[in-house]
Amino acid sequence: MYIKFFNDIAIDDVPIVGGKNASLGEMYNQLSGEGVRVPNGFATTSNAFWDFLDDNGLKISLKETLSRLDTNTYINLKEIGRKARELILSGHISKPISDEIIRAYDKLCENAPLPVAVRSSATAEDLPHASFAGQHDTFLNVKGKKDVLEAVKKCFASLYTDRAIKYRNDKGFAHSNVALSVGIQKMVRADQGCSGVGFTIEPESGFGNIILLSGVWGLGENIVQGNVTPDEFYIFKPTLGTKHFPILQKKRGDKQLTMVYNTGKRGSPTINIKTPKSKQQQFVLSDNEIIQLARWALTIEKHYKKPMDIEWAKDGATHELYIIQARPETVHRGREKKVYIEYKLLEKSTALVSGNAVGSKIKIGKALRLQSPKESKNLTTEHFIVTDNITPDWDPLLKQVGGIITNKGGRTSHAAIVARELGVPAIVGCGNATTTLRDGQNITLSCAEGKTGYVYSGTLKFEETKVDLSNIHMPKTEVKMILADPENAFQLSFYPNNGVGLLRMEFIVTHFVKIHPMALVRFNDIKNQRTSNKIEKLTKGYEKKTAYFIHQLSQGIATIAAAFYPKEVIVRLSDFKTNEYANLIGGKDFEPEEENPMLGFRGASRYYSTWYKEGFALECAAIKRVRDVMGLTNLKVMVPFCRTVSEGEKVLQIMEEYGLKKGKNGLEVYTMVEIPSNVILADEFAKIFDGFSIGSNDLTQLTLGIDRDSEIMGHLFDENDPAAKKMVSMAIASAKRTKTKIGLCGQAPSDFPEFAEFLVKEGIDSISFNPDALLQGIDNIYKAETALNEHKKTEGAIH
């Protein structure tokens, strides 16, 4: 039997029809009832391939050809691959095989010459420990019996592409044991619609509660080849099946090209055309379509009981969505998450280019600009390939290089997928790498600063630290993180923690929003035309300019809240000083000049002021969206620099006016303890707030009367000073009296073991650390608790 239709194929048919076709058959049969739409089709069996080789007497000649491959240097790989493919293409598909293929094609298309997709599926393909992504060929928009047979033979030949030959050698697959099945599937007219890929796991960190979808206009090959930057959508699994809005982030890509079918008689079957500006500005999917695809992806993951890598397409004629492929995700599956290598830059220079970071490494090397794999000579791990994009033809080279830098491509491009699998650091989608970087230039490639990777000039110092989390002893005192950057949140969530004690909103506003909120509220009051133009550009596509602020801020906050869900995440309301606010786009038109901004118009006093309260309304709207619309009720709110109890009451009142009522939907509101008045009147503050967080920097500053930014007075600034510690002790005592939760945010408990011991003795509920100080802080607290318990035992024995 040479043919099996999808309704006769199951996942255990991998030896007969390969991983790709077995998965399509499995989904077609098992998941259609759950709404997952898979285009119908059929597959040639491995028998068809083996009989094709026997009919043409090719087995011995193929074996002899491949035996001449230099497996040490692969210097003759191109020649061997070409000869192997020529052998296959010179063969003839016998009448018994071709008759079965034609009958199946007629049945699939109901005797009309409809276009089909013809896809390769190796019988060792897409096993959990190996991904053959991009190794073999696919042919789209194939129409008519003659062209289908020709495409089948071309698929057979693609078993011997250079990249496939080397990949099998690297993975230990014997060439003579691998057959090629061909899937013939009804075409989805994605050329008139859109298409893309998806992962049921966050591909960089391996965070399991995220689905990442990417999409472009037209055929999805542009994502694989990295020709364009796609749209990206991050969906949160725990809220996917609920009434809440599960889309955490939507990032619009440039999508400058659209791949469509070539209607001409000559040339490639597909061509790229320029995407109209209006479509570049649109997302390829509506929110409902994103959610539908995400639900399908989750259904597929649950069925296979493992993280999956999927391909999807939307038919532009029928507007229906389809799943056209699903394979196991191979990079993170089974990886030990207890041991990490942390990389940290110790110095910085000029950032020459930036793009999407793949991996988390830092490497030093030399730039080598290449236009194609054919130009590569004497590559070493000292070289960083700098090119426009990476296609599967590059794969045999990528094990030999230190890094990859491309102009084009997103997180789900072929370059990104292969780089992850090989453990090679990459920065993709830089835009201008090939024109900015020079051949032989010494550069430092850093993927250790979140989702954005940077290429720095010169060879920079960095440190590499092995972090073993398997032997960490968590103390009874809660240990939380101080976070600001959403791009690091998924990775950091794997570290031992009890949540986030301080989410600094200011970083999100500075790096993602960039615009002063009042410049959006009162856009017409801006005096500088260049500033107006910047704002117009950033807010393009939003009905209201204020919606841009709410959307960007809520995405950043939601990402961190989701990364640590269901643990509590405490977001601090904006605590910019006036000089810092003035540096935002449009900020100078709305900020007063102050002699001492540290003690000026900051924190709580801004929120109810006529100068800023309309801007504060946008902060509240973003937080309300995260909690009430997106369902991340683990998010709590903290009020900074609240000087008096009456000021705290005013803030709570205006928060309620803007939809954030304390207690509603479980909302807890904390306040920072960073002013002596907060300590002196702690019992009164406890009546209106749900919890306290000691800000040790500001509290020390105002207790000792020292500007903590002053270099001259820096030698006197000391959190261990008896007066500063007395303030902390009083605050904790008051919290215990009033049964109010209290924590501390700061560096001192990690820098000074005696300070951690002091906090533990006083009975602090939680301590929050910056990520780089977290493990040392945990160790200090655990030792302090152990010493305290030993002391109590000794005292008990004496008495």
CSV table of C-alpha atoms in Angstrom, one decimal, residues 81-290:
chain,number,residue,atom,x,y,z
A,81,GLY,CA,24.4,16.3,-1.7
A,82,ARG,CA,24.1,17.4,-5.4
A,83,LYS,CA,25.0,13.9,-6.7
A,84,ALA,CA,22.6,12.2,-4.3
A,85,ARG,CA,19.7,14.5,-5.4
A,86,GLU,CA,20.6,14.0,-9.1
A,87,LEU,CA,20.3,10.2,-8.6
A,88,ILE,CA,16.8,10.6,-7.2
A,89,LEU,CA,15.6,13.1,-9.8
A,90,SER,CA,16.9,10.8,-12.6
A,91,GLY,CA,14.6,8.1,-11.4
A,92,HIS,CA,11.0,7.3,-12.6
A,93,ILE,CA,8.0,6.8,-10.4
A,94,SER,CA,6.5,3.4,-11.4
A,95,LYS,CA,3.0,3.0,-12.6
A,96,PRO,CA,1.7,1.2,-9.5
A,97,ILE,CA,2.9,4.1,-7.3
A,98,SER,CA,1.9,6.9,-9.6
A,99,ASP,CA,-1.6,5.4,-10.2
A,100,GLU,CA,-2.3,5.3,-6.4
A,101,ILE,CA,-1.1,8.9,-6.0
A,102,ILE,CA,-3.3,10.1,-8.9
A,103,ARG,CA,-6.4,8.2,-7.6
A,104,ALA,CA,-5.9,9.8,-4.2
A,105,TYR,CA,-5.4,13.2,-5.7
A,106,ASP,CA,-8.6,12.9,-7.7
A,107,LYS,CA,-10.5,11.7,-4.6
A,108,LEU,CA,-9.1,14.6,-2.4
A,109,CYS,CA,-10.0,17.2,-5.0
A,110,GLU,CA,-13.2,15.5,-6.1
A,111,ASN,CA,-11.9,15.1,-9.7
A,112,ALA,CA,-11.0,18.8,-10.1
A,113,PRO,CA,-7.4,19.9,-10.6
A,114,LEU,CA,-7.3,21.9,-7.3
A,115,PRO,CA,-4.1,23.3,-5.9
A,116,VAL,CA,-2.4,21.3,-3.1
A,117,ALA,CA,0.5,21.6,-0.8
A,118,VAL,CA,3.1,18.9,-1.2
A,119,ARG,CA,5.2,18.4,2.0
A,120,SER,CA,8.2,16.2,2.9
A,121,SER,CA,8.0,14.1,6.0
A,122,ALA,CA,11.0,11.9,7.0
A,123,THR,CA,10.2,8.7,8.8
A,124,ALA,CA,12.6,9.7,11.6
A,125,GLU,CA,11.2,13.3,11.6
A,126,ASP,CA,10.1,15.4,14.6
A,127,LEU,CA,11.0,12.9,17.3
A,128,PRO,CA,11.0,14.4,20.8
A,129,HIS,CA,14.9,14.6,20.8
A,130,ALA,CA,15.3,15.9,17.2
A,131,SER,CA,13.7,18.5,15.0
A,132,PHE,CA,14.0,18.3,11.3
A,133,ALA,CA,12.5,21.7,10.8
A,134,GLY,CA,13.5,23.1,7.5
A,135,GLN,CA,15.6,20.1,6.5
A,136,HIS,CA,13.4,18.9,3.6
A,137,ASP,CA,11.4,20.7,0.9
A,138,THR,CA,7.8,21.8,0.6
A,139,PHE,CA,6.0,22.8,-2.6
A,140,LEU,CA,3.0,25.0,-2.5
A,141,ASN,CA,0.2,25.7,-5.0
A,142,VAL,CA,0.9,22.5,-7.0
A,143,LYS,CA,-2.0,21.9,-9.5
A,144,GLY,CA,-2.6,18.9,-11.8
A,145,LYS,CA,-1.6,15.3,-11.8
A,146,LYS,CA,1.7,15.7,-13.7
A,147,ASP,CA,2.9,18.5,-11.4
A,148,VAL,CA,1.9,16.6,-8.3
A,149,LEU,CA,4.0,13.6,-9.4
A,150,GLU,CA,6.9,15.8,-10.2
A,151,ALA,CA,6.6,17.5,-6.7
A,152,VAL,CA,6.6,14.1,-5.0
A,153,LYS,CA,9.9,13.2,-6.7
A,154,LYS,CA,11.4,16.5,-5.7
A,155,CYS,CA,10.4,15.8,-2.1
A,156,PHE,CA,12.0,12.4,-2.4
A,157,ALA,CA,15.2,14.1,-3.5
A,158,SER,CA,15.1,16.6,-0.7
A,159,LEU,CA,15.9,13.8,1.7
A,160,TYR,CA,19.4,14.5,0.5
A,161,THR,CA,19.7,18.3,0.9
A,162,ASP,CA,23.1,19.3,2.2
A,163,ARG,CA,21.5,20.4,5.5
A,164,ALA,CA,19.5,17.1,5.9
A,165,ILE,CA,22.6,15.0,5.3
A,166,LYS,CA,24.7,16.8,7.9
A,167,TYR,CA,21.8,16.9,10.4
A,168,ARG,CA,21.3,13.2,10.2
A,169,ASN,CA,25.1,12.7,10.7
A,170,ASP,CA,25.1,15.0,13.7
A,171,LYS,CA,22.1,13.3,15.3
A,172,GLY,CA,23.3,9.8,14.6
A,173,PHE,CA,20.6,8.7,12.1
A,174,ALA,CA,21.8,6.2,9.4
A,175,HIS,CA,20.9,7.6,6.0
A,176,SER,CA,19.9,4.1,4.7
A,177,ASN,CA,17.3,3.8,7.6
A,178,VAL,CA,15.4,7.0,6.8
A,179,ALA,CA,12.6,7.1,4.3
A,180,LEU,CA,10.7,10.0,2.9
A,181,SER,CA,6.9,10.2,3.0
A,182,VAL,CA,5.1,12.9,1.0
A,183,GLY,CA,2.0,14.7,2.4
A,184,ILE,CA,-0.4,16.0,-0.2
A,185,GLN,CA,-2.8,18.4,1.5
A,186,LYS,CA,-5.6,20.7,0.3
A,187,MET,CA,-4.2,24.2,-0.1
A,188,VAL,CA,-5.1,26.9,2.4
A,189,ARG,CA,-5.1,30.2,0.5
A,190,ALA,CA,-2.8,31.9,3.0
A,191,ASP,CA,-1.4,33.9,0.0
A,192,GLN,CA,-4.7,35.8,0.2
A,193,GLY,CA,-4.7,35.8,4.0
A,194,CYS,CA,-2.0,35.2,6.6
A,195,SER,CA,0.0,32.5,8.3
A,196,GLY,CA,2.5,31.9,11.0
A,197,VAL,CA,3.9,29.7,13.7
A,198,GLY,CA,3.4,29.2,17.4
A,199,PHE,CA,5.0,27.6,20.5
A,200,THR,CA,3.0,26.3,23.5
A,201,ILE,CA,6.0,27.4,25.7
A,202,GLU,CA,7.9,30.7,25.8
A,203,PRO,CA,10.8,29.8,23.4
A,204,GLU,CA,13.6,31.7,25.1
A,205,SER,CA,13.0,30.8,28.8
A,206,GLY,CA,10.9,27.6,28.5
A,207,PHE,CA,8.2,29.3,30.7
A,208,GLY,CA,5.3,26.9,30.4
A,209,ASN,CA,2.3,29.2,31.0
A,210,ILE,CA,2.7,31.1,27.7
A,211,ILE,CA,1.7,30.5,24.1
A,212,LEU,CA,3.6,32.6,21.6
A,213,LEU,CA,2.1,33.1,18.1
A,214,SER,CA,3.8,34.9,15.3
A,215,GLY,CA,2.2,35.9,12.0
A,216,VAL,CA,2.8,37.6,8.6
A,217,TRP,CA,0.6,38.4,5.6
A,218,GLY,CA,0.7,35.8,2.9
A,219,LEU,CA,2.6,32.5,3.1
A,220,GLY,CA,4.5,31.6,6.2
A,221,GLU,CA,7.8,31.0,4.5
A,222,ASN,CA,8.7,34.6,5.1
A,223,ILE,CA,8.8,33.8,8.9
A,224,VAL,CA,10.9,30.7,8.4
A,225,GLN,CA,13.3,32.5,6.1
A,226,GLY,CA,13.4,35.6,8.4
A,227,ASN,CA,12.5,37.9,5.5
A,228,VAL,CA,10.3,40.1,7.6
A,229,THR,CA,9.6,40.9,11.3
A,230,PRO,CA,6.3,39.2,12.1
A,231,ASP,CA,3.6,40.3,14.5
A,232,GLU,CA,3.9,38.5,17.9
A,233,PHE,CA,1.2,37.6,20.4
A,234,TYR,CA,1.8,36.3,23.9
A,235,ILE,CA,-1.2,34.5,25.4
A,236,PHE,CA,-1.5,33.4,29.1
A,237,LYS,CA,-2.7,29.8,29.5
A,238,PRO,CA,-4.4,30.1,32.9
A,239,THR,CA,-6.9,32.7,31.7
A,240,LEU,CA,-7.3,31.3,28.2
A,241,GLY,CA,-10.5,29.3,29.0
A,242,THR,CA,-12.0,32.0,31.3
A,243,LYS,CA,-14.1,35.1,30.8
A,244,HIS,CA,-10.9,37.2,31.1
A,245,PHE,CA,-8.8,38.6,28.2
A,246,PRO,CA,-5.8,36.3,27.9
A,247,ILE,CA,-3.6,38.2,25.5
A,248,LEU,CA,-0.6,39.6,27.5
A,249,GLN,CA,1.2,41.3,24.7
A,250,LYS,CA,0.7,42.3,21.1
A,251,LYS,CA,3.8,43.4,19.2
A,252,ARG,CA,3.3,44.7,15.6
A,253,GLY,CA,6.1,43.7,13.2
A,254,ASP,CA,7.0,45.5,10.0
A,255,LYS,CA,5.7,42.8,7.6
A,256,GLN,CA,7.2,44.7,4.7
A,257,LEU,CA,6.9,41.7,2.3
A,258,THR,CA,4.0,39.4,1.5
A,259,MET,CA,4.7,36.0,-0.2
A,260,VAL,CA,2.1,35.1,-2.7
A,261,TYR,CA,1.8,32.5,-5.6
A,262,ASN,CA,3.4,33.4,-8.9
A,263,THR,CA,0.6,33.5,-11.5
A,264,GLY,CA,3.2,33.8,-14.3
A,265,LYS,CA,4.3,30.7,-16.2
A,266,ARG,CA,8.0,31.1,-15.5
A,267,GLY,CA,10.1,31.4,-12.4
A,268,SER,CA,9.6,30.4,-8.8
A,269,PRO,CA,6.1,29.2,-7.8
A,270,THR,CA,6.1,31.9,-5.1
A,271,ILE,CA,7.1,35.6,-5.2
A,272,ASN,CA,7.4,38.4,-2.6
A,273,ILE,CA,5.5,41.6,-3.1
A,274,LYS,CA,5.6,44.8,-1.0
A,275,THR,CA,3.0,44.9,1.7
A,276,PRO,CA,0.8,48.0,1.4
A,277,LYS,CA,1.6,50.5,4.3
A,278,SER,CA,-2.0,50.2,5.6
A,279,LYS,CA,-1.6,46.4,6.1
A,280,GLN,CA,1.9,46.8,7.6
A,281,GLN,CA,0.1,48.9,10.3
A,282,GLN,CA,-2.5,46.2,10.9
A,283,PHE,CA,-2.2,43.1,13.0
A,284,VAL,CA,-2.6,40.0,10.9
A,285,LEU,CA,-5.1,38.5,13.4
A,286,SER,CA,-8.0,39.9,15.4
A,287,ASP,CA,-8.1,39.3,19.1
A,288,ASN,CA,-10.8,36.6,18.6
A,289,GLU,CA,-8.6,34.8,16.1
A,290,ILE,CA,-5.6,35.0,18.4
